[in-house]
PDB file of C-alpha atoms in Angstrom:
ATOM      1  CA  UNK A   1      11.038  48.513   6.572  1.00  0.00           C
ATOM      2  CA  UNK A   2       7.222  47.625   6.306  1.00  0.00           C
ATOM      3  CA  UNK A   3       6.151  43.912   6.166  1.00  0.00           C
ATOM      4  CA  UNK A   4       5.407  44.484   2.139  1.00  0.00           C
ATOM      5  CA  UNK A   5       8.771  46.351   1.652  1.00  0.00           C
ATOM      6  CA  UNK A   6       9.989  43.123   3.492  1.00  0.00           C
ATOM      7  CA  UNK A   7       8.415  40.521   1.823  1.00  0.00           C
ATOM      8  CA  UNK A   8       8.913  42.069  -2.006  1.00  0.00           C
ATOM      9  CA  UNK A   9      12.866  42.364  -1.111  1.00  0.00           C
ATOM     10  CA  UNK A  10      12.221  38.826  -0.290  1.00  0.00           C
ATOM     11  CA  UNK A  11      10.453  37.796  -3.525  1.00  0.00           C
ATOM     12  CA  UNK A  12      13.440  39.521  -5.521  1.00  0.00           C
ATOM     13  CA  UNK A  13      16.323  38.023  -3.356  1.00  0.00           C
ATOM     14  CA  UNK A  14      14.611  34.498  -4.480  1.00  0.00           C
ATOM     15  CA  UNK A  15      15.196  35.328  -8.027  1.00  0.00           C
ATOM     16  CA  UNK A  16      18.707  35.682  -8.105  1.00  0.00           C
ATOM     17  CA  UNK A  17      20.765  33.830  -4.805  1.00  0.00           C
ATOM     18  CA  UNK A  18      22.215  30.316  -6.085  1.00  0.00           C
ATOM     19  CA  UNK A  19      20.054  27.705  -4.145  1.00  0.00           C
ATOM     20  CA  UNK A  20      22.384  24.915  -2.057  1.00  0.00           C
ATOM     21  CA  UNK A  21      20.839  21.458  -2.572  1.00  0.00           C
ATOM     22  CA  UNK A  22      22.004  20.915   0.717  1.00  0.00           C
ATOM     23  CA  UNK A  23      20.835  24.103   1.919  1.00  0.00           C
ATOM     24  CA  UNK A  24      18.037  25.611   3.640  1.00  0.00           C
ATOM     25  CA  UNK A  25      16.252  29.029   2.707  1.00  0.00           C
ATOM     26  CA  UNK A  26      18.099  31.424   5.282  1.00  0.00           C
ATOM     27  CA  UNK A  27      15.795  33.407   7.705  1.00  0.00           C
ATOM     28  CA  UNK A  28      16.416  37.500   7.524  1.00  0.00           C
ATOM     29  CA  UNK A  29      19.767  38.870   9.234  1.00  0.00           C
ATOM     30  CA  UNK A  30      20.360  42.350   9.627  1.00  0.00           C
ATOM     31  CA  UNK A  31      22.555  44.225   7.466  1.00  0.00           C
ATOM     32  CA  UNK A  32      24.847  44.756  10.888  1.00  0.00           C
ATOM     33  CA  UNK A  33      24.301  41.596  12.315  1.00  0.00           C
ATOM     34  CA  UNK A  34      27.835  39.915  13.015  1.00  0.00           C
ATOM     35  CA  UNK A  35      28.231  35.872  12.045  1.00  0.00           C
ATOM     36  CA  UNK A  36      30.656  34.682  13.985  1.00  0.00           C
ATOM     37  CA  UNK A  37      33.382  31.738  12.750  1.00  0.00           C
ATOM     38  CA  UNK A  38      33.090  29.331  15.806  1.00  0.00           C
ATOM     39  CA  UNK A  39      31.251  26.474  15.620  1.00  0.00           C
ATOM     40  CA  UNK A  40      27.691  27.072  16.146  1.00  0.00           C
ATOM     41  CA  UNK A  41      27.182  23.652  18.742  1.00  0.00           C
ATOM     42  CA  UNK A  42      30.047  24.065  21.569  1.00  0.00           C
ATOM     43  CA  UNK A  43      32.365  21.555  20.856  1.00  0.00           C
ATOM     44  CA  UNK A  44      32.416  19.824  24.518  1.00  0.00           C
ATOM     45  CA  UNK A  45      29.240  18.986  23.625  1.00  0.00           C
ATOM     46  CA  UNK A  46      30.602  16.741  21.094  1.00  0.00           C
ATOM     47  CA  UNK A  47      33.444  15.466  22.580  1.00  0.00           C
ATOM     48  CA  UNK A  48      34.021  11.516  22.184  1.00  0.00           C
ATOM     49  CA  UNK A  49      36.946   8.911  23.376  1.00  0.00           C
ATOM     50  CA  UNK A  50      37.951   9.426  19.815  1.00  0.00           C
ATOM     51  CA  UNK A  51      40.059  12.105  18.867  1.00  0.00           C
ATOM     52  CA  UNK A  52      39.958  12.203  14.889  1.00  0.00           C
ATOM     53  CA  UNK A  53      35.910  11.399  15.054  1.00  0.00           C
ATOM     54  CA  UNK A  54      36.082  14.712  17.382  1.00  0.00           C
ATOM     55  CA  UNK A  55      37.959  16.696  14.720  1.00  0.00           C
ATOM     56  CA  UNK A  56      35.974  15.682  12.016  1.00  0.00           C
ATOM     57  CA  UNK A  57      32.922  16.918  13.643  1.00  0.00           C
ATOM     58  CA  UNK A  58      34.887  19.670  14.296  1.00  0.00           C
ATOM     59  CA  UNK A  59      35.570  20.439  10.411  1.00  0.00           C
ATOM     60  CA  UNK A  60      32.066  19.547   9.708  1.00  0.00           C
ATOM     61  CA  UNK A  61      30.670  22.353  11.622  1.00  0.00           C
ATOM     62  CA  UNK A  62      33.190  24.730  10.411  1.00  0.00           C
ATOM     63  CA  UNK A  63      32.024  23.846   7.200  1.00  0.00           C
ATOM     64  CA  UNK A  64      28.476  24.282   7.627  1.00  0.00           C
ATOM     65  CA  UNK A  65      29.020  27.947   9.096  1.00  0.00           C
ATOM     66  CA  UNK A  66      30.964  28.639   6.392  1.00  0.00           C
ATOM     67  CA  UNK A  67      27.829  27.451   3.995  1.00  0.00           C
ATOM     68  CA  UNK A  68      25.555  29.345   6.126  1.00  0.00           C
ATOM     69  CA  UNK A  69      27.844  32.713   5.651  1.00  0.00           C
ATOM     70  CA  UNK A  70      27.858  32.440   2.329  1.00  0.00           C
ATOM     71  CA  UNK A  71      24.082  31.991   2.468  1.00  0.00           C
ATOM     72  CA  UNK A  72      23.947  35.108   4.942  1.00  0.00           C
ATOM     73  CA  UNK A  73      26.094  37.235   2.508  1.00  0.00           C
ATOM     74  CA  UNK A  74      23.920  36.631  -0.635  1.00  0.00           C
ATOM     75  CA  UNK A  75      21.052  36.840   0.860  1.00  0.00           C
ATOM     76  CA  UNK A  76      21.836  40.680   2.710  1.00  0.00           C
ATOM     77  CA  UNK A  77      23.283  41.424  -0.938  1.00  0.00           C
ATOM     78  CA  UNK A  78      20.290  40.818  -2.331  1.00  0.00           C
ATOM     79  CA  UNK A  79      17.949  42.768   0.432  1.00  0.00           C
ATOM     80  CA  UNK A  80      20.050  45.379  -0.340  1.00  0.00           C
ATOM     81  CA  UNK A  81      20.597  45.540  -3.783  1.00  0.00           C
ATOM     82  CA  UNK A  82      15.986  45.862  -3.631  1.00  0.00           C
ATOM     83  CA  UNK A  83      16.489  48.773  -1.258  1.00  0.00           C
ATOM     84  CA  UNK A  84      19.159  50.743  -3.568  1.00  0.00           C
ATOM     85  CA  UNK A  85      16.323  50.732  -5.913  1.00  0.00           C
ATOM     86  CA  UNK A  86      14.312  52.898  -3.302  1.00  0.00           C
ATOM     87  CA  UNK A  87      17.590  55.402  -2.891  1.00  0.00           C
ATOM     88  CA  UNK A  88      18.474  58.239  -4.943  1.00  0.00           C
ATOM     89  CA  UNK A  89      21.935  57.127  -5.854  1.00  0.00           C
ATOM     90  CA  UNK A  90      20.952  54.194  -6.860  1.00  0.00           C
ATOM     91  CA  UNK A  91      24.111  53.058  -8.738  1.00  0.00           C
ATOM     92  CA  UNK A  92      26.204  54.736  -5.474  1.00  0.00           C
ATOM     93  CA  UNK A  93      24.443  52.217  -3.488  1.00  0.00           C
ATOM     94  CA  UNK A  94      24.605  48.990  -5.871  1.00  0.00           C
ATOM     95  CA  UNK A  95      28.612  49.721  -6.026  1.00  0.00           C
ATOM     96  CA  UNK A  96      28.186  49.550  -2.498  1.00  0.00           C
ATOM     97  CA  UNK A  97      26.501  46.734  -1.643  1.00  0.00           C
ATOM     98  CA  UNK A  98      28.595  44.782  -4.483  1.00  0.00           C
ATOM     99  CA  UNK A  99      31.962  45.767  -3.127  1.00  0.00           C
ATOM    100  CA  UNK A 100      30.251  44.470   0.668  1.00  0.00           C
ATOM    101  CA  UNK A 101      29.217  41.594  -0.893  1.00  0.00           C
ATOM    102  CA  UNK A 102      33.039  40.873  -2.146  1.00  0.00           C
ATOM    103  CA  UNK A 103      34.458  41.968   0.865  1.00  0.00           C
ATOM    104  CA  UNK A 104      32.148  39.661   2.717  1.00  0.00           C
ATOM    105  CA  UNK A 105      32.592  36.968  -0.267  1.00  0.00           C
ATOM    106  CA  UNK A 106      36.204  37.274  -0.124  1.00  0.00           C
ATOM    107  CA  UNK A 107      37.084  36.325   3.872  1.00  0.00           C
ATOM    108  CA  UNK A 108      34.566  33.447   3.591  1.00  0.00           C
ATOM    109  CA  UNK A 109      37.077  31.834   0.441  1.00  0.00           C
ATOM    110  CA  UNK A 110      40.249  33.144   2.812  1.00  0.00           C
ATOM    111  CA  UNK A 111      38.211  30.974   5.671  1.00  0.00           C
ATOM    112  CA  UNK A 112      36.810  28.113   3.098  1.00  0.00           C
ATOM    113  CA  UNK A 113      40.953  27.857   2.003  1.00  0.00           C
ATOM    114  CA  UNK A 114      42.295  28.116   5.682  1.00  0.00           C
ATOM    115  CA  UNK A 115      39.854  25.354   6.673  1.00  0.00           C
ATOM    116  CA  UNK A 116      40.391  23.320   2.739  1.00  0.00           C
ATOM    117  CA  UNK A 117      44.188  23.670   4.301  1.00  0.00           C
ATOM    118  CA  UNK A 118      43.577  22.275   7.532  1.00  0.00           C
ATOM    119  CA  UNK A 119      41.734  19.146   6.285  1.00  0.00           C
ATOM    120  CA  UNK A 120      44.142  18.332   3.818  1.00  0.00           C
ATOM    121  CA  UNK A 121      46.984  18.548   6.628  1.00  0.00           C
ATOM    122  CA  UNK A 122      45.142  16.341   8.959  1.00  0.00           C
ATOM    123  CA  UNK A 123      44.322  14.063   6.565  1.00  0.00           C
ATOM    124  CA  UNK A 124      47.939  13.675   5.537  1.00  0.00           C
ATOM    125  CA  UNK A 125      48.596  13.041   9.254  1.00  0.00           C
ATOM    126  CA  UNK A 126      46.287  10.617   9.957  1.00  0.00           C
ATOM    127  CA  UNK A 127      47.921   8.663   6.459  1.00  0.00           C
ATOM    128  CA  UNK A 128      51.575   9.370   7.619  1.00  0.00           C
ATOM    129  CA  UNK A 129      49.911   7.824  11.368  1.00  0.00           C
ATOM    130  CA  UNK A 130      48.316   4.920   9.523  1.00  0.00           C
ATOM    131  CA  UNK A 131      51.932   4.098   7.683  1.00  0.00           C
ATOM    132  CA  UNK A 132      53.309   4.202  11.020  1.00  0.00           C
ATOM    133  CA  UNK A 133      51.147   2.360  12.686  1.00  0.00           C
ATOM    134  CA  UNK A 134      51.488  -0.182   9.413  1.00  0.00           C
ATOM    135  CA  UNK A 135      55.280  -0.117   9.403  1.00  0.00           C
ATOM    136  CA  UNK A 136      55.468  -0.776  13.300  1.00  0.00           C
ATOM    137  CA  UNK A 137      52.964  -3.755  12.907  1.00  0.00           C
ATOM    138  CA  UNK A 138      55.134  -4.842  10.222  1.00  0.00           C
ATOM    139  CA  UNK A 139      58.898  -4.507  12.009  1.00  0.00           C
ATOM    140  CA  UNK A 140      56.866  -6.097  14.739  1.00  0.00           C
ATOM    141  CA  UNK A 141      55.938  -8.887  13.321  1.00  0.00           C
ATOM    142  CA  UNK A 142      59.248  -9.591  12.003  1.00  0.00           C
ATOM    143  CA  UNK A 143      60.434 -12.217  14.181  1.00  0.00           C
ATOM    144  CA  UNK A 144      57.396 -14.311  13.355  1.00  0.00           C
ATOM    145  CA  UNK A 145      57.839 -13.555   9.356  1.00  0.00           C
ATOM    146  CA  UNK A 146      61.284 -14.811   9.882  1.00  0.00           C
ATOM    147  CA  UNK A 147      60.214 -18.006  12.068  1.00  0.00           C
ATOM    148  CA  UNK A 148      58.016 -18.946   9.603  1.00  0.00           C
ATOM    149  CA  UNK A 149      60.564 -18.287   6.576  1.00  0.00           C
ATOM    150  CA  UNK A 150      62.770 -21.031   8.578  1.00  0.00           C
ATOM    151  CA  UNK A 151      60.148 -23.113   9.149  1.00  0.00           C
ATOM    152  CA  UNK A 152      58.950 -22.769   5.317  1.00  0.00           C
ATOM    153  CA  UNK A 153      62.350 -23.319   4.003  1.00  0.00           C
ATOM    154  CA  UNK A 154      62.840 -26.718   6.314  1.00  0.00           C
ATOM    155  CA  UNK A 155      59.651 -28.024   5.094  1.00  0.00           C
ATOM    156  CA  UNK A 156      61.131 -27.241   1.280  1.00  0.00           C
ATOM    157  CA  UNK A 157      64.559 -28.416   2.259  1.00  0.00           C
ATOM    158  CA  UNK A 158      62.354 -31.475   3.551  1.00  0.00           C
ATOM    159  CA  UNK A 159      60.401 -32.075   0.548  1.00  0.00           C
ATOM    160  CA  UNK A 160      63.610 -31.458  -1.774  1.00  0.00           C
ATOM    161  CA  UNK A 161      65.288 -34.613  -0.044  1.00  0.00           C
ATOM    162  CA  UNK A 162      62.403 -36.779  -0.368  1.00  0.00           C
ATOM    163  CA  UNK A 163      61.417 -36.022  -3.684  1.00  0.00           C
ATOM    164  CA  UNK A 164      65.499 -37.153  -4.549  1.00  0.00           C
ATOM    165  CA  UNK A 165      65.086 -40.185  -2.142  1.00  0.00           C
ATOM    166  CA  UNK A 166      61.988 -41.456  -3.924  1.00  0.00           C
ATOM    167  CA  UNK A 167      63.294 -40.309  -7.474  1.00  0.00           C
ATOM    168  CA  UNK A 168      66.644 -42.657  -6.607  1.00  0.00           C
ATOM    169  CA  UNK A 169      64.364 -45.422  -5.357  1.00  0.00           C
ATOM    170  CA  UNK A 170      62.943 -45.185  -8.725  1.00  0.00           C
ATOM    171  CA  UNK A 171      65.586 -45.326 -10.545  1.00  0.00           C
ATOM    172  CA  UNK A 172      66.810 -48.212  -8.836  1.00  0.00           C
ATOM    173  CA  UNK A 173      63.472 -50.007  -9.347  1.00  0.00           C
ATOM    174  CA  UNK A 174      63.826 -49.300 -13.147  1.00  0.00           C
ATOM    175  CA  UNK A 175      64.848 -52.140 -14.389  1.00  0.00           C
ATOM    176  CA  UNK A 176      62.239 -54.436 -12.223  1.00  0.00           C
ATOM    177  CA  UNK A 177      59.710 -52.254 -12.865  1.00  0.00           C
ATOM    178  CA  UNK A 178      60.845 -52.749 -17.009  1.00  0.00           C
ATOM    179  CA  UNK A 179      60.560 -56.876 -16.476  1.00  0.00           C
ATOM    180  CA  UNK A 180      57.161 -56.154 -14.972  1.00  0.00           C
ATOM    181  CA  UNK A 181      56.381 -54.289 -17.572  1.00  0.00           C
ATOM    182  CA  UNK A 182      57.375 -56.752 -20.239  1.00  0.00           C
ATOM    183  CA  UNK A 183      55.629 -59.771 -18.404  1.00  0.00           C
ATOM    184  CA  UNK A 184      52.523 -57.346 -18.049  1.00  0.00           C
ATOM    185  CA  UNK A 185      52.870 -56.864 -21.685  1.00  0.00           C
ATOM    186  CA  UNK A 186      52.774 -60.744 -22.847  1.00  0.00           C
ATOM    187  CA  UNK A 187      50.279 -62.056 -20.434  1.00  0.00           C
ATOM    188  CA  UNK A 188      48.380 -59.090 -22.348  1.00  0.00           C
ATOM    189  CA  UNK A 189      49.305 -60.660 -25.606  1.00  0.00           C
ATOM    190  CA  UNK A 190      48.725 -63.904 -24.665  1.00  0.00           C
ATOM    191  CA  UNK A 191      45.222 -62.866 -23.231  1.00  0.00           C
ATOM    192  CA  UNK A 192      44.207 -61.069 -26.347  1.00  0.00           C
ATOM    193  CA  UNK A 193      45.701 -64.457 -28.384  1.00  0.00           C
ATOM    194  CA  UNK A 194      43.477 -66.444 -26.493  1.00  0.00           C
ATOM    195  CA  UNK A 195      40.475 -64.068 -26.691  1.00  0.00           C
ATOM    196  CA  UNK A 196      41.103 -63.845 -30.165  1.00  0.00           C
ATOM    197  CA  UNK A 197      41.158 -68.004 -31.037  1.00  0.00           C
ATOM    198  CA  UNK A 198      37.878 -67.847 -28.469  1.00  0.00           C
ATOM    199  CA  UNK A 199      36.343 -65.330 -30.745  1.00  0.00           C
ATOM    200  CA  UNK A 200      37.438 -67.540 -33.753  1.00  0.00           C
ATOM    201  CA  UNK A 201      36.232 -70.991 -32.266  1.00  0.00           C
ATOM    202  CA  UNK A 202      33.081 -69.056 -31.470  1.00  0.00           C
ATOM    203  CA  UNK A 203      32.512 -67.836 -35.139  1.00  0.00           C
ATOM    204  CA  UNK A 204      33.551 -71.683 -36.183  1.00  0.00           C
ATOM    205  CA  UNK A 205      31.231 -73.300 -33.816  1.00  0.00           C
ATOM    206  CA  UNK A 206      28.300 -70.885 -34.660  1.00  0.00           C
ATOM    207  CA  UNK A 207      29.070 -71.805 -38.342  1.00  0.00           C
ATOM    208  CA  UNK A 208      28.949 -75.633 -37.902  1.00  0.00           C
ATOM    209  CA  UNK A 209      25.851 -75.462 -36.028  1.00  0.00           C
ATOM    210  CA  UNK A 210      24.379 -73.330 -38.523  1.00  0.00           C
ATOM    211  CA  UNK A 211      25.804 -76.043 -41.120  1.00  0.00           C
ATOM    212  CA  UNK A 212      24.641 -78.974 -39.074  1.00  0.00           C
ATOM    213  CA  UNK A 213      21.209 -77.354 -38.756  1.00  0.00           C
ATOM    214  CA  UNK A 214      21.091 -76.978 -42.568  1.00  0.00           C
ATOM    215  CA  UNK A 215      21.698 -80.800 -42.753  1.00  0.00           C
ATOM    216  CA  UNK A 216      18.821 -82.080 -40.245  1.00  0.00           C
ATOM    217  CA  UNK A 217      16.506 -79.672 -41.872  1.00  0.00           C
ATOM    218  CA  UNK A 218      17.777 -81.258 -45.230  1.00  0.00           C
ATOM    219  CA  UNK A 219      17.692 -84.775 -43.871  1.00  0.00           C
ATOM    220  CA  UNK A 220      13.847 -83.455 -42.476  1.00  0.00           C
ATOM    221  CA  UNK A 221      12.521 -82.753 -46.114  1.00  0.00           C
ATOM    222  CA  UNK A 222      14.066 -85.749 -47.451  1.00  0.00           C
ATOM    223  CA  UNK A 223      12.478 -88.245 -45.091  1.00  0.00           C
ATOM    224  CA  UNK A 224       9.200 -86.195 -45.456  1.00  0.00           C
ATOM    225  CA  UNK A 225       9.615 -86.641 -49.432  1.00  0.00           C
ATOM    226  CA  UNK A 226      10.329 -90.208 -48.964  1.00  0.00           C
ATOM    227  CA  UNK A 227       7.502 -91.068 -46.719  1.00  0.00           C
ATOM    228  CA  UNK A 228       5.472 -89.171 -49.330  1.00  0.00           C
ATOM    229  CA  UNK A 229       6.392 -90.894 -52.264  1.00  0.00           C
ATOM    230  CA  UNK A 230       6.143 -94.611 -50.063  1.00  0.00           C
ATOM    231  CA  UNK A 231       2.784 -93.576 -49.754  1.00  0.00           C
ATOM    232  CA  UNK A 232       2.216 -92.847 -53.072  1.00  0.00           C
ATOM    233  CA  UNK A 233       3.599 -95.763 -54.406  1.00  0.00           C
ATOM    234  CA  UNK A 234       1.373 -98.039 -51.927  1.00  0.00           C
ATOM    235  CA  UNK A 235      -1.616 -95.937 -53.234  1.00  0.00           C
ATOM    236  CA  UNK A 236      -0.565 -97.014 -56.451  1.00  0.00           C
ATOM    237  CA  UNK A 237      -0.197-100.612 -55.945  1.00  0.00           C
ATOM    238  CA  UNK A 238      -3.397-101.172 -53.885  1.00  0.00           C
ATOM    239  CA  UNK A 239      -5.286 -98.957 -56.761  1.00  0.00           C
ATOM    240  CA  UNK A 240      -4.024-101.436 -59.019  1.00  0.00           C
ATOM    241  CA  UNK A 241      -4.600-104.431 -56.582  1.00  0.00           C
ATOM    242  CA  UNK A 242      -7.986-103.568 -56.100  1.00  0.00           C
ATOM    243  CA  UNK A 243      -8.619-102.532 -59.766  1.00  0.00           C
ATOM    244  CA  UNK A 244      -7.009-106.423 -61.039  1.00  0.00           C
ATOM    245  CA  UNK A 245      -9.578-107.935 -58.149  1.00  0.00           C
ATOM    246  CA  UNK A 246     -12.728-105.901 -59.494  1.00  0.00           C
ATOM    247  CA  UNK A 247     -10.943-107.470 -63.382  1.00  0.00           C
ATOM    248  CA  UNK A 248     -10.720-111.149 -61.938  1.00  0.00           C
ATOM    249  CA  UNK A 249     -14.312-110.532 -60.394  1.00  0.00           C
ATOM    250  CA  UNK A 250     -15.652-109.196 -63.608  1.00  0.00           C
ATOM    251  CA  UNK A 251     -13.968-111.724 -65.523  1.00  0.00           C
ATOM    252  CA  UNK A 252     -15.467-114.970 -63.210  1.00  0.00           C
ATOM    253  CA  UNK A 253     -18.538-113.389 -63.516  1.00  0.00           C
ATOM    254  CA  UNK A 254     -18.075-113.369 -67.607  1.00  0.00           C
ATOM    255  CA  UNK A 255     -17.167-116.897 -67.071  1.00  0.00           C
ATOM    256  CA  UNK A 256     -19.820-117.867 -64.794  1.00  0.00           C
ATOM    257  CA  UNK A 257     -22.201-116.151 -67.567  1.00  0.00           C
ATOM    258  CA  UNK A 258     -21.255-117.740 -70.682  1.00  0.00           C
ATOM    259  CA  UNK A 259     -21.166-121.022 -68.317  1.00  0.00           C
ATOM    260  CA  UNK A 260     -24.580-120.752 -68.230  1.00  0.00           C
ATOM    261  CA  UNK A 261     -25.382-119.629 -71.233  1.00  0.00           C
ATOM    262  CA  UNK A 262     -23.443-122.969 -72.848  1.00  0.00           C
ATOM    263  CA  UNK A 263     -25.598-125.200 -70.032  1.00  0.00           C
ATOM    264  CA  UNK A 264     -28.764-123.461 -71.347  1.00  0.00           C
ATOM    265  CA  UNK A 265     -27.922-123.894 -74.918  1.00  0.00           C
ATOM    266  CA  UNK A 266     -27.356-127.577 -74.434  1.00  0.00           C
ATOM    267  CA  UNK A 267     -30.591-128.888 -73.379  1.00  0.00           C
TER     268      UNK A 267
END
């Protein structure tokens, strides 16, 4: 096969194998080249102190040379389904490479179930191990489940008897606690009595000093009236005091007038 041959076979494969999004593009195999089912890493190489970490690995490599079968097998389908295009019987050849193909196709899904199978069993061992392991811890711990049942059911037993002893103590304090109660009950009322006639002397004594302010203000504007009208009433009387002098002055002057007047006419 020439290098173009090659890389237009190539170009056409692309076209129609399924890409893997978690596979990569598969380098050329030969039509005869065998793929073998082994892991491709040799498992010592893996090896840890765990044994189920060490078959998982185990399964995952399995798994990925099944994927890169598969990958194998479309991809020499495909080479070969370009070259039957080059042969004279060319539908001779496509039956051909299709029924490889299936063959091929076929023992990978007889591998991909054997291996499915295998997971599945070792997964139901390691659940069945895991219930074991559970049920063991569980009977195990027993004893101790069973301690502390006694030591729970003492402590309710415990709280049982003093939750009657104090519920009998209170039933024997009842009727003290009732006498209380009712002496409680008319101190209150005797309290709220007295706060009450407090309030009430309050209101009264706030109303009489209201009253007796009333009266002193009254009293107030009386004696202010009265001193006003005292005053008036000695403006009066010295208006007409001094009014009856300025008369008796203008009347002794009359007098002392015609006085004279008489003395002049009687010389």
């Amino acid at each position: 096969m020439t290098f173009a041959r090659f890389f237009t076979a190539a170009v056409l494969v692309a076209a129609f194998v399924p890409h893997h999004a978690d596979a990569q593009t598969p380098k050329p195999i030969a039509a005869d080249s065998a793929v073998s089912t082994r892991p491709l890493d040799d498992a010592s190489s893996s090896v840890t102190q765990d044994p189920d970490a060490a078959l998982k690995a185990q399964f995952t490599q399995r798994q990925q040379a099944l994927n890169k079968r598969t990958e194998a097998n479309d991809y020499r389908y495909g080479v070969k389904r370009h070259d039957c295009y080059s042969n004279f019987f060319v539908n001779h050849c496509l039956d051909n490479a299709r029924n490889e193909m299936r063959e091929a196709r076929q023992q990978i899904r007889q591998d991909q179930l054997a291996l499915d199978d295998e997971q599945r069993t070792e997964r139901a061992r390691q659940r069945d191990q895991q219930t074991a392991i559970k049920q063991a811890q569980y009977d195990a711990q027993a004893p101790q489940r069973a301690a502390n049942e006694r030591t729970s059911q003492q402590s309710f037993d415990e709280k049982q008897r003093q939750n009657a002893l104090a519920a009998a103590q209170r039933q024997a304090e009842a009727p003290q606690r009732a006498a209380n109660q009712a002496a409680y009950d008319r101190k209150q009322a005797d309290y709220q009595k007295q706060l009450s006639d407090a309030r009430a002397r309050g209101v009264q004594d706030a109303q009489d000093r209201d009253l007796k302010a009333q009266r002193y203000e009254q009293k107030q504007q009386e004696a202010a009236q009265h001193r006003a009208e005292v005053e008036a009433r000695q403006k009066e009387a010295a208006r007409k005091q001094q009014e009856k002098a300025q008369q008796a002055a203008e009347e002794q002057q009359r007098q002392q007038q015609l006085q004279q007047q008489q003395q002049q006419q009687g010389k």
